[in-house]
Short mmCIF file of C-alpha atoms in Angstrom, two decimals:
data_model
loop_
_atom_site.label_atom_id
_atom_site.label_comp_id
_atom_site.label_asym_id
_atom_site.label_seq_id
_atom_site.Cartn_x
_atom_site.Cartn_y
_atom_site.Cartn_z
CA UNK Y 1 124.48 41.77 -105.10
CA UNK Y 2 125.16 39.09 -107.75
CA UNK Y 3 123.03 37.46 -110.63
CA UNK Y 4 123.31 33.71 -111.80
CA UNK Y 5 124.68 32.71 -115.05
CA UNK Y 6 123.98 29.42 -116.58
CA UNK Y 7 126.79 27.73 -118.38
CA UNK Y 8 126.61 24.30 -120.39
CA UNK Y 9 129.61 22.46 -118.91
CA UNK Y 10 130.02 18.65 -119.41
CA UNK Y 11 126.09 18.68 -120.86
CA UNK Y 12 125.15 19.79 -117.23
CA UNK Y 13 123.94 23.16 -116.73
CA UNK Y 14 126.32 24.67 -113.83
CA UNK Y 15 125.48 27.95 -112.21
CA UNK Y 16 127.93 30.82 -111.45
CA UNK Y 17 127.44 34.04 -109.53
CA UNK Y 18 128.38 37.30 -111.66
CA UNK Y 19 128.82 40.30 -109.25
CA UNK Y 20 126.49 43.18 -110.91
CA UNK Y 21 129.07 45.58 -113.01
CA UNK Y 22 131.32 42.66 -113.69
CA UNK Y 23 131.37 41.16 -117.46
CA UNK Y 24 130.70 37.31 -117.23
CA UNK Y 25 133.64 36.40 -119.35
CA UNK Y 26 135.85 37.59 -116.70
CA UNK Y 27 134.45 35.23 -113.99
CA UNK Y 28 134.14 32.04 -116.16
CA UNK Y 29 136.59 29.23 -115.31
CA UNK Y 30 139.67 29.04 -117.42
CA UNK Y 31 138.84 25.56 -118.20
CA UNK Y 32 135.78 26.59 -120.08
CA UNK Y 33 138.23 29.25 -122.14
CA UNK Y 34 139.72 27.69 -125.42
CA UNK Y 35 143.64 27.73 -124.79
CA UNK Y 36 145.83 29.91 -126.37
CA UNK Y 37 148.39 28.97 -128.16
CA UNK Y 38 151.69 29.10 -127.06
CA UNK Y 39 155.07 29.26 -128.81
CA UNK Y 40 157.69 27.30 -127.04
CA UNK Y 41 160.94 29.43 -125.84
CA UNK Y 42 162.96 26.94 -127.50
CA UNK Y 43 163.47 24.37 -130.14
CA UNK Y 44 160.97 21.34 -129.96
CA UNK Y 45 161.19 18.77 -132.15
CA UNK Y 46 157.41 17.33 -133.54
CA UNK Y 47 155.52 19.51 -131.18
CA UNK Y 48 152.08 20.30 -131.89
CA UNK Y 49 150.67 23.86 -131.88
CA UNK Y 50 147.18 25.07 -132.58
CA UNK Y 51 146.55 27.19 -135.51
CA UNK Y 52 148.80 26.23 -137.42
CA UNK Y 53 147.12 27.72 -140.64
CA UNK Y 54 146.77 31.42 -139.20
CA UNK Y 55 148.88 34.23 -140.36
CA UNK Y 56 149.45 34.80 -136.58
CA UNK Y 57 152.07 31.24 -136.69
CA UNK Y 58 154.06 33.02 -139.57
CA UNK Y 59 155.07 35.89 -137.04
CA UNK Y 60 155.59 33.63 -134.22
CA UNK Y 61 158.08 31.20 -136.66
CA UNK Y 62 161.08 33.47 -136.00
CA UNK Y 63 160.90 33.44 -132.31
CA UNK Y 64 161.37 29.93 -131.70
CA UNK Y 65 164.67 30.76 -132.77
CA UNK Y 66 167.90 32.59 -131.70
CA UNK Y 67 169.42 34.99 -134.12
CA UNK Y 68 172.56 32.47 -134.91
CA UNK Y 69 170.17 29.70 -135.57
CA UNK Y 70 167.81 31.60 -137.93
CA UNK Y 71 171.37 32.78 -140.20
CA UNK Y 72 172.41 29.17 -139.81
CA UNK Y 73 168.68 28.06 -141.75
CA UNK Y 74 168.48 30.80 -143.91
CA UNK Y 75 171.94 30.43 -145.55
CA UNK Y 76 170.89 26.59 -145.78
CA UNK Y 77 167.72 27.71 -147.42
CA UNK Y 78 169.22 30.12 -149.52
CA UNK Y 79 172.45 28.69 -150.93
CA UNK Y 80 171.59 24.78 -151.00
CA UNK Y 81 170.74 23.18 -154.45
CA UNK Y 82 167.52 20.52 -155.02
CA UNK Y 83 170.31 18.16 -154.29
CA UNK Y 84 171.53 19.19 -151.38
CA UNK Y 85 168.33 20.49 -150.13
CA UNK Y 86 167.17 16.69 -150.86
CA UNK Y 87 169.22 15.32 -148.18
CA UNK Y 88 167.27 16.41 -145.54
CA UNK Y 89 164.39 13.81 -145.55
CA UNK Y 90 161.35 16.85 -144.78
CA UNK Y 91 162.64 18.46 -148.11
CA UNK Y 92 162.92 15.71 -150.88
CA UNK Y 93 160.60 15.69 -153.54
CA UNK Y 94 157.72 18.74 -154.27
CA UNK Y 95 159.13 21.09 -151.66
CA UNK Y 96 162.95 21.08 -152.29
CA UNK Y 97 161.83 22.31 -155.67
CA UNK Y 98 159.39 25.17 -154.19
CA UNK Y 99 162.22 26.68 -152.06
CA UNK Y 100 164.02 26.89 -155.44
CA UNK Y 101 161.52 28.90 -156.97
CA UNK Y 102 160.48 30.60 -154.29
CA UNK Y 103 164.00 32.15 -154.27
CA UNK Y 104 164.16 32.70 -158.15
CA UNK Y 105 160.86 34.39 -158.11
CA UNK Y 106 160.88 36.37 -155.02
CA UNK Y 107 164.71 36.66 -153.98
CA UNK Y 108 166.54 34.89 -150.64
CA UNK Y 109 164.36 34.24 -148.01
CA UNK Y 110 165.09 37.42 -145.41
CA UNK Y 111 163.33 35.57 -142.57
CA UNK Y 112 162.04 32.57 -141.64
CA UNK Y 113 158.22 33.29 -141.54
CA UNK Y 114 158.67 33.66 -145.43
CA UNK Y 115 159.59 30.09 -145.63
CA UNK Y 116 155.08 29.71 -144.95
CA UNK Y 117 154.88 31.11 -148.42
CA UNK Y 118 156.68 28.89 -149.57
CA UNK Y 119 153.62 26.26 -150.99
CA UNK Y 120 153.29 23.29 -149.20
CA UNK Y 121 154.88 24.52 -145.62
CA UNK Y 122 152.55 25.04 -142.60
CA UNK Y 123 153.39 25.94 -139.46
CA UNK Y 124 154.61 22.59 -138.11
CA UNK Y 125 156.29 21.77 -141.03
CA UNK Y 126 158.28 25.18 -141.27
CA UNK Y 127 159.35 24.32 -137.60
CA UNK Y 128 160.63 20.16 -138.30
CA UNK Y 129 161.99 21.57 -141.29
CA UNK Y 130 164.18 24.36 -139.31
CA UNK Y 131 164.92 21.78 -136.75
CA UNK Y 132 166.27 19.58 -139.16
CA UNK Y 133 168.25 21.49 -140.52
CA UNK Y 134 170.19 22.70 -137.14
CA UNK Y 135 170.26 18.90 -135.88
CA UNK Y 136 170.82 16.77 -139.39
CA UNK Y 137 172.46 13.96 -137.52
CA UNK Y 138 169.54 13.49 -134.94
CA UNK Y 139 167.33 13.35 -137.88
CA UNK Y 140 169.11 11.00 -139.66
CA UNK Y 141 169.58 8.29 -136.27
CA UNK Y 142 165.58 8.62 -136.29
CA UNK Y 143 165.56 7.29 -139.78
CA UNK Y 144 167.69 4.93 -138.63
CA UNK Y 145 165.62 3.91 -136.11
CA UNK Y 146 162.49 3.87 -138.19
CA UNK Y 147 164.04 1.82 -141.34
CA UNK Y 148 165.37 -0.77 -138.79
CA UNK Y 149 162.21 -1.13 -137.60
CA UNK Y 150 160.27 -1.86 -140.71
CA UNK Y 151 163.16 -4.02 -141.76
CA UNK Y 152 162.31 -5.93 -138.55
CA UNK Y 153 159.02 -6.50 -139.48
CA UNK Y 154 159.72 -7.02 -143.30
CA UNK Y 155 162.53 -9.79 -142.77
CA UNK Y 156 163.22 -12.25 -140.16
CA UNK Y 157 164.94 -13.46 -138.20
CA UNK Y 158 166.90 -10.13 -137.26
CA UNK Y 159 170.25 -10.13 -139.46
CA UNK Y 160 173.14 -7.61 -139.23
CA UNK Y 161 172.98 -4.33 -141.57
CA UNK Y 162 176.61 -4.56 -142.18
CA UNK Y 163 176.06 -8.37 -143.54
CA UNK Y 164 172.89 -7.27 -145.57
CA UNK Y 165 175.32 -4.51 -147.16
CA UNK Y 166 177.65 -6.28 -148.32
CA UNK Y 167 175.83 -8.93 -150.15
CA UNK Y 168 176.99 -10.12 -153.77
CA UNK Y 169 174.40 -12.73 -154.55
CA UNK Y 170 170.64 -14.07 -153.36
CA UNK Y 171 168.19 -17.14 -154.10
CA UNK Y 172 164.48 -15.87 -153.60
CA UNK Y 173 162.45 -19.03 -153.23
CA UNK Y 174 159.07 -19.33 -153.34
CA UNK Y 175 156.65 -21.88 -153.10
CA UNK Y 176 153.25 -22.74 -153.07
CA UNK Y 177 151.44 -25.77 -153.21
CA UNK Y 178 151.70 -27.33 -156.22
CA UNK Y 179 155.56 -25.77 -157.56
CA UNK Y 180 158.69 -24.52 -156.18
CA UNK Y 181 160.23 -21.35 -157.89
CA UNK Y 182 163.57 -19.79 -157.54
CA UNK Y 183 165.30 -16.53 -158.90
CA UNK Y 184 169.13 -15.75 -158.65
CA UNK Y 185 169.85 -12.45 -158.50
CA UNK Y 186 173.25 -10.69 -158.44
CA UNK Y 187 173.31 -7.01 -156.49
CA UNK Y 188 172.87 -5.41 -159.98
CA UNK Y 189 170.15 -7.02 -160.26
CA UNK Y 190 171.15 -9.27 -163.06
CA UNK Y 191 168.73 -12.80 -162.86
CA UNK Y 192 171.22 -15.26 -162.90
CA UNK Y 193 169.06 -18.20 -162.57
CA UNK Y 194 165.51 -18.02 -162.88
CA UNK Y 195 163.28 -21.74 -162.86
CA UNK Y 196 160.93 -24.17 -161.49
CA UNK Y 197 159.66 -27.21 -160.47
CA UNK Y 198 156.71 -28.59 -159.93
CA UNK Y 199 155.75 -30.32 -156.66
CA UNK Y 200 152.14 -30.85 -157.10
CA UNK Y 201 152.16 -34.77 -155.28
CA UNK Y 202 153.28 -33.35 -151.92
CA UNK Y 203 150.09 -32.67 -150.66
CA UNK Y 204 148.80 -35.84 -151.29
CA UNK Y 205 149.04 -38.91 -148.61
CA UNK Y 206 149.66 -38.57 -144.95
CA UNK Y 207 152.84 -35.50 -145.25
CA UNK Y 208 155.50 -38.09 -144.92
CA UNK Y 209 158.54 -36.01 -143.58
CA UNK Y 210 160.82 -38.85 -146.07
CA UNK Y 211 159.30 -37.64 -149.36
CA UNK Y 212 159.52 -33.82 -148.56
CA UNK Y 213 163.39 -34.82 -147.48
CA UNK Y 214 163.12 -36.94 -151.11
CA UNK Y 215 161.82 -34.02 -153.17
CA UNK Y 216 162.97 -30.96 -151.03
CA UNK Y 217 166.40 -32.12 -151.48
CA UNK Y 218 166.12 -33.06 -154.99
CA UNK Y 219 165.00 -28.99 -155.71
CA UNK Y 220 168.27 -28.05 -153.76
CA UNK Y 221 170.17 -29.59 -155.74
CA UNK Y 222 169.63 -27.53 -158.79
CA UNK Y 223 169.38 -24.48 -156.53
CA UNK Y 224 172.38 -22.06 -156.98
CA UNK Y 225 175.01 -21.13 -153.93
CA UNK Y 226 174.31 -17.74 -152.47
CA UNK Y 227 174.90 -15.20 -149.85
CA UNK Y 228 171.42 -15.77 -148.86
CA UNK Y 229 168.27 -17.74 -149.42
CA UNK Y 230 164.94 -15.47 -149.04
CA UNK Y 231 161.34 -17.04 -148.47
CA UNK Y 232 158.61 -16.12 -149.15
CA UNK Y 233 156.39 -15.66 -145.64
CA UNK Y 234 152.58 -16.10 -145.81
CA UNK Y 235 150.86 -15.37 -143.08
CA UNK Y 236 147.68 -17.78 -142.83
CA UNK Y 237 145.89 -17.90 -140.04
CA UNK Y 238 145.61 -20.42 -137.59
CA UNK Y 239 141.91 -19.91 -136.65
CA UNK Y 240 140.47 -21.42 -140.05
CA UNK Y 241 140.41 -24.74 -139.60
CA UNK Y 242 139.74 -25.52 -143.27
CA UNK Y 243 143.06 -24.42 -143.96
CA UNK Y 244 145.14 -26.54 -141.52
CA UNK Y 245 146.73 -28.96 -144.07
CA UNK Y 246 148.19 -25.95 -146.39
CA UNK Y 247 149.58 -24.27 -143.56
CA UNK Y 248 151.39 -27.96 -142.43
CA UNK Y 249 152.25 -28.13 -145.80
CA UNK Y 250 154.24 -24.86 -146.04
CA UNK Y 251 155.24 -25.16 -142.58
CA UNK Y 252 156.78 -28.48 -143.56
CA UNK Y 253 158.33 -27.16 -146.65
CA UNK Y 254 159.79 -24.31 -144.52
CA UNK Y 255 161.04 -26.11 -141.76
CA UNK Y 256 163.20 -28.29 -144.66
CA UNK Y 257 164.32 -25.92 -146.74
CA UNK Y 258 166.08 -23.61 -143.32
CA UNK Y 259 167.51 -27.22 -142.53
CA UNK Y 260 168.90 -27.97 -145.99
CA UNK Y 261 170.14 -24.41 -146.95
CA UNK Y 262 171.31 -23.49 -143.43
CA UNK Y 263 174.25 -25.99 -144.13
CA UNK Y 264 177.08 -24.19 -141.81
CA UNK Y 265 174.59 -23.08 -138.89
CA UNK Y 266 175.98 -25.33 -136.64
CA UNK Y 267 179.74 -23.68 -137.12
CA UNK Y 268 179.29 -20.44 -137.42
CA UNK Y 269 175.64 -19.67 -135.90
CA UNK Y 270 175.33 -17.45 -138.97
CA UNK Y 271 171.44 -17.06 -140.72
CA UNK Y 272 171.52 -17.49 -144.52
CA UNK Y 273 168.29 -18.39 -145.12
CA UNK Y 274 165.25 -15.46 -143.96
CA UNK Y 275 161.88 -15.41 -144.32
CA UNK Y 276 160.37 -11.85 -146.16
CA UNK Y 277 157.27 -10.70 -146.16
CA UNK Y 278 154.56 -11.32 -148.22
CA UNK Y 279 152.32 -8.29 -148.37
CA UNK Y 280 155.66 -6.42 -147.23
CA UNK Y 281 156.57 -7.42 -151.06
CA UNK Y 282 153.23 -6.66 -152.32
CA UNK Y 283 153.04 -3.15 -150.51
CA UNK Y 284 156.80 -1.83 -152.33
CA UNK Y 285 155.23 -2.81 -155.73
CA UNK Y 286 151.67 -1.66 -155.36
CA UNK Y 287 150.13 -4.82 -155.68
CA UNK Y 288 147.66 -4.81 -152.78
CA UNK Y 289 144.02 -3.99 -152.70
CA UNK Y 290 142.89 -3.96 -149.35
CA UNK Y 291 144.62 -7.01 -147.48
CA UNK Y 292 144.89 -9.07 -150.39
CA UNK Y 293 147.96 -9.21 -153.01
CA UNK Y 294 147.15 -8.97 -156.50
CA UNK Y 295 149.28 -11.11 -159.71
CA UNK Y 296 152.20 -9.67 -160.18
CA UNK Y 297 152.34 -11.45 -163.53
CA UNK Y 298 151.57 -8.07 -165.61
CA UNK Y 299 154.79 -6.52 -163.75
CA UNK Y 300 157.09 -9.15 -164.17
CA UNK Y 301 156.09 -8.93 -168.11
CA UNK Y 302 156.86 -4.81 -167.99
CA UNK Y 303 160.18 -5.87 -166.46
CA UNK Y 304 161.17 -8.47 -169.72
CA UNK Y 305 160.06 -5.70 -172.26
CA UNK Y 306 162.24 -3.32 -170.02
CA UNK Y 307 165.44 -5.37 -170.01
CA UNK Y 308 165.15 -5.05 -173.81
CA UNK Y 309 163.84 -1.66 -174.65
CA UNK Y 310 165.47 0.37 -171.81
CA UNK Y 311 169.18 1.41 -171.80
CA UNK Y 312 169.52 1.10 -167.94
CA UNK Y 313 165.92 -0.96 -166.57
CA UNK Y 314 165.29 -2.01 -163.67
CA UNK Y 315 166.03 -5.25 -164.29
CA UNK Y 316 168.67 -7.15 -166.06
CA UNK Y 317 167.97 -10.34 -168.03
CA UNK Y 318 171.34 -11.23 -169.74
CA UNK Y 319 171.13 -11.02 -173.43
CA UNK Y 320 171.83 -14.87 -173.85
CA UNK Y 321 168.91 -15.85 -171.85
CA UNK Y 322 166.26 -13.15 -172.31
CA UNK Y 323 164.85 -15.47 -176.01
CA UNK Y 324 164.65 -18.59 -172.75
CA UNK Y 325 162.90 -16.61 -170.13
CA UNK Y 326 160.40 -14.99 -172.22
CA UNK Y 327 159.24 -17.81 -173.87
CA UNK Y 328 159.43 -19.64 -170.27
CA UNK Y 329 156.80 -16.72 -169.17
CA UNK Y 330 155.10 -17.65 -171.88
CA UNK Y 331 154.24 -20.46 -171.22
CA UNK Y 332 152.93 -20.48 -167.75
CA UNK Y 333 150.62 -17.52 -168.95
CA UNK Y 334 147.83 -20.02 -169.20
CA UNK Y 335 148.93 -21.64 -165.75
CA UNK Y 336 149.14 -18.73 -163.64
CA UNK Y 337 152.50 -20.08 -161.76
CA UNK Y 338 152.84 -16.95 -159.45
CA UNK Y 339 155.30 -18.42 -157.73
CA UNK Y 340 157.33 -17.81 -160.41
CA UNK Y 341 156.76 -14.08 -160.98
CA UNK Y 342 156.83 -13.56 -156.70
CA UNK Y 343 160.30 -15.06 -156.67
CA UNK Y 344 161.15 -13.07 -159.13
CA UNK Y 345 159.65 -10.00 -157.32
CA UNK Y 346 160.42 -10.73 -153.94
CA UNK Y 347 164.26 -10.41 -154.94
CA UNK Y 348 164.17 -7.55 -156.37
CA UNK Y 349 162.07 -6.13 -153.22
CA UNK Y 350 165.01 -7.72 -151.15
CA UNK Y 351 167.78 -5.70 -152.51
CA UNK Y 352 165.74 -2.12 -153.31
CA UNK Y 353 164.39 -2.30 -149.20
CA UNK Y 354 166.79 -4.05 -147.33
CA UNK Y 355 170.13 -3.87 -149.30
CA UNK Y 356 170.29 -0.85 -151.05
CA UNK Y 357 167.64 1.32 -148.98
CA UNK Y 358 166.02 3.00 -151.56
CA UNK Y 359 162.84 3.22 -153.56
CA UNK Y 360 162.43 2.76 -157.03
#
């Protein structure tokens, strides 16, 4: 004898015989059954568990582990300062400083499930923070992996990290359609040479490739020798036709200037001019709204007022030509030349991402 249950599976009622005596839980199909979670025997890196908020994951935190590899963490987690505690990327910032006071308020950590008291640590994060801290050098190749991969997408073409290290001097260049603008930078960030020139009657005629040669050439001349030369990359799109003869124009302009500054290509094969990133830029110094990059004119102003006020800024406008550039910022107020604040920018974004690695 047996009774019919009606379950709601797939929005389709389904019917299921329940011998009489039997509870229908025990006869439903696992798949209907929410699965349980289950804590893996050993250590996974990024895996995903379910309730990961529950008490229940605290208790489970310490079996993931063997006993050598839980007194290997806890004497990390116990002994290490902020600083040291810092170098293992999952633990910079807030939550380096809760283990600290976690362990000045409560005493060393005597297992690992007490590291989820700790604010800020779930489940998942207890676990990728155990795991690396027993395999440091496999979390530091991912970094690797992942900073050469958004330095692939923030600077092309693809140069050599050892090259990009050891760089003494750049040129930033950018240009729009009406001025060229240029800022030499040293790797302390000292402006060497900051200027620009105006360009405004390129646009006009029929794009003869002899007067961009003419006036290109002309700007190079007063450019400064470098280790590199860094453009500024737009990306305009080629559906909008309206837009066609700017993006000839800077195509043109950027075709020239890799010619020109690229003068020992031929020898060597070596790149020394790139192309960076606009919103790349515009992303590392919060100037973006949306898809579209704000002035950085009022930046580029906190930066002069810096260089004079600050002991150590960020930076460095020699003394003897701080009175020149400030009244040269001055006067393009009115005129809103952003090419001159971008180049400006854009090399200091060069050497803080892609030189020395680090944010401000």
């Amino acid at each position: 004898m047996s009774v019919c249950s009606l379950l709601v599976a797939g929005g389709r009622w389904r019917c299921f015989p329940v011998p009489l005596g039997s509870s229908l839980f025990q006869v439903i199909p696992n798949s209907y059954c929410r699965k349980k979670c289950t804590a893996p025997k050993k250590i996974i890196p990024n895996a995903a568990f379910c309730d990961e908020d529950t008490k229940d994951s605290g208790n489970e935190l310490d079996k993931l582990f063997s006993s050598e590899q839980q007194a290997s963490i806890l004497h990390v987690l116990n002994t290490a300062s902020n600083k040291e505690l810092e170098a293992f990327r999952l633990l910079r910032g807030r939550k380096s400083v809760n283990i600290i006071e976690h362990r000045e308020k409560f005493g060393p950590f005597q297992h690992l499930e007490s590291l989820m008291n700790v604010p800020l640590f779930q489940y998942k994060t207890a676990i990728q923070v155990c795991n690396s801290i027993l395999c440091p050098e496999t979390e530091g190749k991912k970094r690797k992996f992942q900073d050469n991969r958004l330095l692939r997408k923030l600077i092309k073409p693809e140069i050599e990290r050892e090259r990009l290290k050891a760089v003494t001097s750049i040129v930033s260049i950018v240009f729009g359609t009406r001025r060229i603008a240029w800022a030499h930078l040293d790797r302390k960030l000292a402006v060497l040479d900051w200027q620009q020139n105006d360009c405004c009657q390129l646009m006009k005629g029929t794009y003869l490739s002899s007067v961009y040669l003419q006036k290109i050439s002309s700007v190079i001349s007063k450019i400064p020798t470098a280790d590199f030369y860094v453009l500024e990359k737009i990306g305009l799109s080629i559906q909008n036709t309206s837009r066609f003869p700017l993006l000839l124009h800077f195509h043109i302009m950027e075709a020239m200037l890799y010619a020109l500054l690229n003068k020992t290509f031929a020898q060597d094969g070596q790149h020394r001019v790139l192309s960076m990133n606009r919103n790349g830029v515009g992303k590392h110094f919060e100037l973006m709204i949306g898809d579209t990059r704000t002035s950085g004119k009022e930046l580029v102003k906190q930066l002069l007022t810096e260089s004079v006020l600050k002991e150590d800024p960020r930076v460095v406008f020699p003394k003897e030509k701080i009175v020149r550039y400030r009244q040269m910022f001055s006067s393009t107020e009115q005129k809103r030349a952003e090419e001159l604040y971008d180049s400006l920018l854009q090399a200091v974004a060069f050497y803080e991402l892609a030189v020395f690695d680090t944010e401000p």
